[in-house]
């Protein structure tokens, strides 16, 4: 398993990313909110230790089921199509970290809202850094990769995280553990898979074919 710790500075998060996660779209927030975002970005950078880890495994797709070792993952139609041609799969976890989880406990309502949005951005940016590291490693092998896909999206059941996360060989990879309802703690964490091989293609998320209306990818 490859694991790396980062800092918030490594993720290069501009305030605009947090604004979008807060729901502002192309609009700018009022000056008070913008100042709070900037202040909390600085504050979080003094505490947060985001990290990611991944492991590459052999596997095979049979219709809409991914077989890795003795485990079966029921991915659904959308993800299975995106992974077509993959012969190996990168299993990953990326997290804003326990330190960030402790930092984001706020009493002020606006601070709480901003901290929650920032945590989501941090986790996704950390996963982006994981993809960059993975890409550098597979370039040497002449492989390509698909987009990343996580349980809970595109028909893939959230509770299959119980099967996925242990594949990393650590009961708490990157300090992440699963609750009884198969959700992750720290809350601002993501897990998933990426298809690898010589005959795969990278495609943008097929949101137009997905029925999950609350997915953040639709923003």
mmCIF file of C-alpha atoms in Angstrom:
data_model
loop_
_atom_site.group_PDB
_atom_site.id
_atom_site.type_symbol
_atom_site.label_atom_id
_atom_site.label_comp_id
_atom_site.label_asym_id
_atom_site.label_seq_id
_atom_site.Cartn_x
_atom_site.Cartn_y
_atom_site.Cartn_z
ATOM 1 C CA UNK A 1 0.000 0.000 0.000
ATOM 2 C CA UNK A 2 1.271 3.463 -0.917
ATOM 3 C CA UNK A 3 0.414 6.183 1.589
ATOM 4 C CA UNK A 4 1.196 9.891 1.716
ATOM 5 C CA UNK A 5 0.503 12.727 4.113
ATOM 6 C CA UNK A 6 -0.073 16.220 2.793
ATOM 7 C CA UNK A 7 -0.683 19.720 4.063
ATOM 8 C CA UNK A 8 -3.447 22.105 3.072
ATOM 9 C CA UNK A 9 -0.818 24.135 1.238
ATOM 10 C CA UNK A 10 -0.083 21.096 -0.955
ATOM 11 C CA UNK A 11 -3.710 21.134 -2.131
ATOM 12 C CA UNK A 12 -3.668 24.769 -3.343
ATOM 13 C CA UNK A 13 -7.323 25.425 -2.480
ATOM 14 C CA UNK A 14 -8.531 28.883 -3.583
ATOM 15 C CA UNK A 15 -11.488 30.484 -1.749
ATOM 16 C CA UNK A 16 -13.539 30.169 -4.938
ATOM 17 C CA UNK A 17 -13.587 26.368 -4.583
ATOM 18 C CA UNK A 18 -15.108 26.722 -1.137
ATOM 19 C CA UNK A 19 -17.650 29.240 -2.411
ATOM 20 C CA UNK A 20 -18.814 26.770 -5.055
ATOM 21 C CA UNK A 21 -19.099 23.973 -2.503
ATOM 22 C CA UNK A 22 -21.210 26.313 -0.371
ATOM 23 C CA UNK A 23 -23.607 26.689 -3.296
ATOM 24 C CA UNK A 24 -22.674 30.109 -4.641
ATOM 25 C CA UNK A 25 -22.041 28.883 -8.163
ATOM 26 C CA UNK A 26 -20.716 31.770 -10.236
ATOM 27 C CA UNK A 27 -21.866 34.337 -7.697
ATOM 28 C CA UNK A 28 -19.514 35.824 -5.119
ATOM 29 C CA UNK A 29 -20.519 35.763 -1.432
ATOM 30 C CA UNK A 30 -20.869 38.928 0.625
ATOM 31 C CA UNK A 31 -17.659 40.382 2.022
ATOM 32 C CA UNK A 32 -18.213 39.061 5.545
ATOM 33 C CA UNK A 33 -18.621 35.509 4.278
ATOM 34 C CA UNK A 34 -15.657 35.835 1.921
ATOM 35 C CA UNK A 35 -13.479 37.095 4.785
ATOM 36 C CA UNK A 36 -14.579 34.176 6.971
ATOM 37 C CA UNK A 37 -13.669 31.710 4.226
ATOM 38 C CA UNK A 38 -10.210 33.227 3.874
ATOM 39 C CA UNK A 39 -9.702 33.247 7.641
ATOM 40 C CA UNK A 40 -10.794 29.654 8.078
ATOM 41 C CA UNK A 41 -8.563 28.508 5.234
ATOM 42 C CA UNK A 42 -5.597 29.927 7.122
ATOM 43 C CA UNK A 43 -6.780 28.467 10.413
ATOM 44 C CA UNK A 44 -7.379 25.000 8.957
ATOM 45 C CA UNK A 45 -3.944 24.954 7.346
ATOM 46 C CA UNK A 46 -2.406 25.056 10.818
ATOM 47 C CA UNK A 47 -4.227 21.887 11.917
ATOM 48 C CA UNK A 48 -5.189 19.709 8.972
ATOM 49 C CA UNK A 49 -3.122 16.725 7.859
ATOM 50 C CA UNK A 50 -4.899 15.324 4.780
ATOM 51 C CA UNK A 51 -3.654 11.975 3.548
ATOM 52 C CA UNK A 52 -4.321 9.328 0.940
ATOM 53 C CA UNK A 53 -3.400 5.716 0.296
ATOM 54 C CA UNK A 54 -3.940 3.274 -2.525
ATOM 55 C CA UNK A 55 -3.161 -0.272 -3.571
ATOM 56 C CA UNK A 56 -3.257 -1.808 -7.054
ATOM 57 C CA UNK A 57 -4.926 -5.215 -7.340
ATOM 58 C CA UNK A 58 -5.889 -7.650 -10.056
ATOM 59 C CA UNK A 59 -9.566 -8.088 -10.763
ATOM 60 C CA UNK A 60 -12.088 -8.830 -13.471
ATOM 61 C CA UNK A 61 -15.479 -7.563 -14.486
ATOM 62 C CA UNK A 62 -18.324 -9.969 -15.133
ATOM 63 C CA UNK A 63 -21.255 -7.954 -16.399
ATOM 64 C CA UNK A 64 -21.976 -5.509 -13.556
ATOM 65 C CA UNK A 65 -19.956 -7.353 -10.905
ATOM 66 C CA UNK A 66 -16.291 -6.716 -10.096
ATOM 67 C CA UNK A 67 -14.407 -9.689 -8.687
ATOM 68 C CA UNK A 68 -11.298 -8.946 -6.646
ATOM 69 C CA UNK A 69 -9.888 -11.790 -4.608
ATOM 70 C CA UNK A 70 -12.836 -13.465 -2.919
ATOM 71 C CA UNK A 71 -14.919 -10.296 -2.887
ATOM 72 C CA UNK A 72 -17.732 -9.325 -5.230
ATOM 73 C CA UNK A 73 -18.687 -5.707 -5.833
ATOM 74 C CA UNK A 74 -22.035 -4.984 -7.444
ATOM 75 C CA UNK A 75 -21.191 -1.806 -9.283
ATOM 76 C CA UNK A 76 -24.237 -1.327 -11.451
ATOM 77 C CA UNK A 77 -24.507 -0.514 -15.140
ATOM 78 C CA UNK A 78 -22.987 2.986 -15.209
ATOM 79 C CA UNK A 79 -19.726 2.259 -13.376
ATOM 80 C CA UNK A 80 -19.250 -1.111 -15.060
ATOM 81 C CA UNK A 81 -19.349 0.532 -18.471
ATOM 82 C CA UNK A 82 -16.800 3.129 -17.382
ATOM 83 C CA UNK A 83 -14.432 0.407 -16.150
ATOM 84 C CA UNK A 84 -14.625 -1.695 -19.312
ATOM 85 C CA UNK A 85 -11.259 -3.102 -20.342
ATOM 86 C CA UNK A 86 -9.604 -2.758 -16.932
ATOM 87 C CA UNK A 87 -7.473 -5.677 -15.758
ATOM 88 C CA UNK A 88 -6.253 -4.102 -12.535
ATOM 89 C CA UNK A 89 -7.860 -1.745 -10.070
ATOM 90 C CA UNK A 90 -6.528 0.862 -7.689
ATOM 91 C CA UNK A 91 -8.389 0.769 -4.375
ATOM 92 C CA UNK A 92 -8.019 4.075 -2.510
ATOM 93 C CA UNK A 93 -8.927 6.117 0.526
ATOM 94 C CA UNK A 94 -8.424 9.880 0.789
ATOM 95 C CA UNK A 95 -9.301 11.936 3.837
ATOM 96 C CA UNK A 96 -9.150 15.440 5.266
ATOM 97 C CA UNK A 97 -7.942 13.670 8.395
ATOM 98 C CA UNK A 98 -8.865 13.325 12.054
ATOM 99 C CA UNK A 99 -7.107 16.596 12.814
ATOM 100 C CA UNK A 100 -9.415 18.442 10.424
ATOM 101 C CA UNK A 101 -12.434 16.637 11.873
ATOM 102 C CA UNK A 102 -11.544 17.983 15.311
ATOM 103 C CA UNK A 103 -10.835 21.469 13.934
ATOM 104 C CA UNK A 104 -14.166 21.787 12.140
ATOM 105 C CA UNK A 105 -16.196 21.574 15.370
ATOM 106 C CA UNK A 106 -17.556 25.116 15.618
ATOM 107 C CA UNK A 107 -20.214 26.900 17.685
ATOM 108 C CA UNK A 108 -20.906 29.637 15.138
ATOM 109 C CA UNK A 109 -23.400 28.653 12.423
ATOM 110 C CA UNK A 110 -21.559 30.378 9.566
ATOM 111 C CA UNK A 111 -18.217 28.924 10.629
ATOM 112 C CA UNK A 112 -19.793 25.465 10.796
ATOM 113 C CA UNK A 113 -21.211 25.821 7.281
ATOM 114 C CA UNK A 114 -17.902 27.025 5.848
ATOM 115 C CA UNK A 115 -15.877 24.358 7.661
ATOM 116 C CA UNK A 116 -18.180 21.639 6.347
ATOM 117 C CA UNK A 117 -17.817 22.901 2.773
ATOM 118 C CA UNK A 118 -14.064 23.231 3.150
ATOM 119 C CA UNK A 119 -13.807 19.654 4.414
ATOM 120 C CA UNK A 120 -15.553 18.340 1.326
ATOM 121 C CA UNK A 121 -13.179 20.289 -0.905
ATOM 122 C CA UNK A 122 -10.141 19.050 1.027
ATOM 123 C CA UNK A 123 -11.171 15.389 0.720
ATOM 124 C CA UNK A 124 -11.774 15.690 -3.021
ATOM 125 C CA UNK A 125 -8.557 17.618 -3.634
ATOM 126 C CA UNK A 126 -6.683 14.974 -1.645
ATOM 127 C CA UNK A 127 -8.192 12.317 -3.924
ATOM 128 C CA UNK A 128 -7.032 14.410 -6.904
ATOM 129 C CA UNK A 129 -3.478 14.274 -5.541
ATOM 130 C CA UNK A 130 -3.816 10.518 -5.176
ATOM 131 C CA UNK A 131 -4.747 10.276 -8.849
ATOM 132 C CA UNK A 132 -1.686 12.292 -9.838
ATOM 133 C CA UNK A 133 0.591 9.949 -7.892
ATOM 134 C CA UNK A 134 -1.144 6.921 -9.361
ATOM 135 C CA UNK A 135 -0.830 8.330 -12.878
ATOM 136 C CA UNK A 136 2.914 8.847 -12.415
ATOM 137 C CA UNK A 137 3.320 5.213 -11.350
ATOM 138 C CA UNK A 138 1.295 3.703 -14.192
ATOM 139 C CA UNK A 139 2.936 5.891 -16.845
ATOM 140 C CA UNK A 140 6.051 3.777 -16.321
ATOM 141 C CA UNK A 141 4.011 0.653 -17.171
ATOM 142 C CA UNK A 142 2.257 2.072 -20.215
ATOM 143 C CA UNK A 143 -1.145 1.786 -18.551
ATOM 144 C CA UNK A 144 -4.076 4.162 -18.695
ATOM 145 C CA UNK A 145 -6.747 4.810 -16.078
ATOM 146 C CA UNK A 146 -10.447 5.507 -15.760
ATOM 147 C CA UNK A 147 -12.088 8.126 -13.604
ATOM 148 C CA UNK A 148 -12.524 7.306 -9.911
ATOM 149 C CA UNK A 149 -15.743 5.833 -8.535
ATOM 150 C CA UNK A 150 -16.969 5.584 -4.957
ATOM 151 C CA UNK A 151 -19.567 3.481 -3.136
ATOM 152 C CA UNK A 152 -22.777 5.437 -2.690
ATOM 153 C CA UNK A 153 -22.824 6.819 -6.231
ATOM 154 C CA UNK A 154 -24.070 5.609 -9.606
ATOM 155 C CA UNK A 155 -25.976 2.579 -8.223
ATOM 156 C CA UNK A 156 -23.025 1.286 -6.164
ATOM 157 C CA UNK A 157 -24.304 0.609 -2.638
ATOM 158 C CA UNK A 158 -22.604 2.467 0.208
ATOM 159 C CA UNK A 159 -22.442 -0.637 2.416
ATOM 160 C CA UNK A 160 -19.976 -2.270 -0.001
ATOM 161 C CA UNK A 161 -17.372 -0.020 1.617
ATOM 162 C CA UNK A 162 -17.247 -2.814 4.214
ATOM 163 C CA UNK A 163 -15.699 -5.023 1.540
ATOM 164 C CA UNK A 164 -13.648 -2.348 -0.204
ATOM 165 C CA UNK A 165 -11.727 -0.561 2.555
ATOM 166 C CA UNK A 166 -10.214 -3.735 4.132
ATOM 167 C CA UNK A 167 -8.577 -4.546 0.778
ATOM 168 C CA UNK A 168 -5.970 -1.929 1.650
ATOM 169 C CA UNK A 169 -4.586 -4.339 4.243
ATOM 170 C CA UNK A 170 -5.154 -2.046 7.225
ATOM 171 C CA UNK A 171 -8.311 -1.984 9.365
ATOM 172 C CA UNK A 172 -7.995 1.827 9.483
ATOM 173 C CA UNK A 173 -6.181 2.974 6.335
ATOM 174 C CA UNK A 174 -5.082 6.618 6.611
ATOM 175 C CA UNK A 175 -6.787 6.656 10.016
ATOM 176 C CA UNK A 176 -10.206 6.068 8.446
ATOM 177 C CA UNK A 177 -12.698 3.634 9.914
ATOM 178 C CA UNK A 178 -16.261 2.647 9.104
ATOM 179 C CA UNK A 179 -19.298 3.202 11.292
ATOM 180 C CA UNK A 180 -22.010 0.578 11.804
ATOM 181 C CA UNK A 181 -23.899 2.095 8.880
ATOM 182 C CA UNK A 182 -20.796 1.758 6.617
ATOM 183 C CA UNK A 183 -20.133 5.503 6.571
ATOM 184 C CA UNK A 184 -16.587 6.759 7.010
ATOM 185 C CA UNK A 185 -14.993 8.596 9.901
ATOM 186 C CA UNK A 186 -13.451 11.126 9.605
ATOM 187 C CA UNK A 187 -16.593 12.260 7.814
ATOM 188 C CA UNK A 188 -14.651 14.182 5.188
ATOM 189 C CA UNK A 189 -13.211 11.086 3.516
ATOM 190 C CA UNK A 190 -13.703 9.255 0.237
ATOM 191 C CA UNK A 191 -12.983 5.713 -0.873
ATOM 192 C CA UNK A 192 -13.286 4.026 -4.227
ATOM 193 C CA UNK A 193 -11.677 2.334 -7.187
ATOM 194 C CA UNK A 194 -10.006 3.311 -10.441
ATOM 195 C CA UNK A 195 -9.740 0.975 -13.415
ATOM 196 C CA UNK A 196 -6.261 0.432 -14.879
ATOM 197 C CA UNK A 197 -4.832 -1.248 -17.942
ATOM 198 C CA UNK A 198 -3.766 -0.844 -21.527
ATOM 199 C CA UNK A 199 -7.302 -0.872 -22.926
ATOM 200 C CA UNK A 200 -9.200 1.521 -20.658
ATOM 201 C CA UNK A 201 -10.347 5.063 -21.362
ATOM 202 C CA UNK A 202 -10.826 8.083 -19.145
ATOM 203 C CA UNK A 203 -14.318 9.566 -19.415
ATOM 204 C CA UNK A 204 -16.006 12.374 -17.542
ATOM 205 C CA UNK A 205 -18.694 11.350 -15.085
ATOM 206 C CA UNK A 206 -21.845 10.205 -16.892
ATOM 207 C CA UNK A 207 -24.163 12.329 -14.774
ATOM 208 C CA UNK A 208 -26.752 12.574 -17.527
ATOM 209 C CA UNK A 209 -27.393 8.832 -17.143
ATOM 210 C CA UNK A 210 -27.532 8.784 -13.333
ATOM 211 C CA UNK A 211 -30.707 9.083 -11.270
ATOM 212 C CA UNK A 212 -28.955 10.249 -8.093
ATOM 213 C CA UNK A 213 -30.159 13.848 -7.886
ATOM 214 C CA UNK A 214 -28.183 14.930 -4.768
ATOM 215 C CA UNK A 215 -24.707 13.927 -6.035
ATOM 216 C CA UNK A 216 -22.149 16.758 -5.743
ATOM 217 C CA UNK A 217 -20.872 15.957 -9.262
ATOM 218 C CA UNK A 218 -24.059 17.543 -10.669
ATOM 219 C CA UNK A 219 -23.082 20.987 -9.383
#
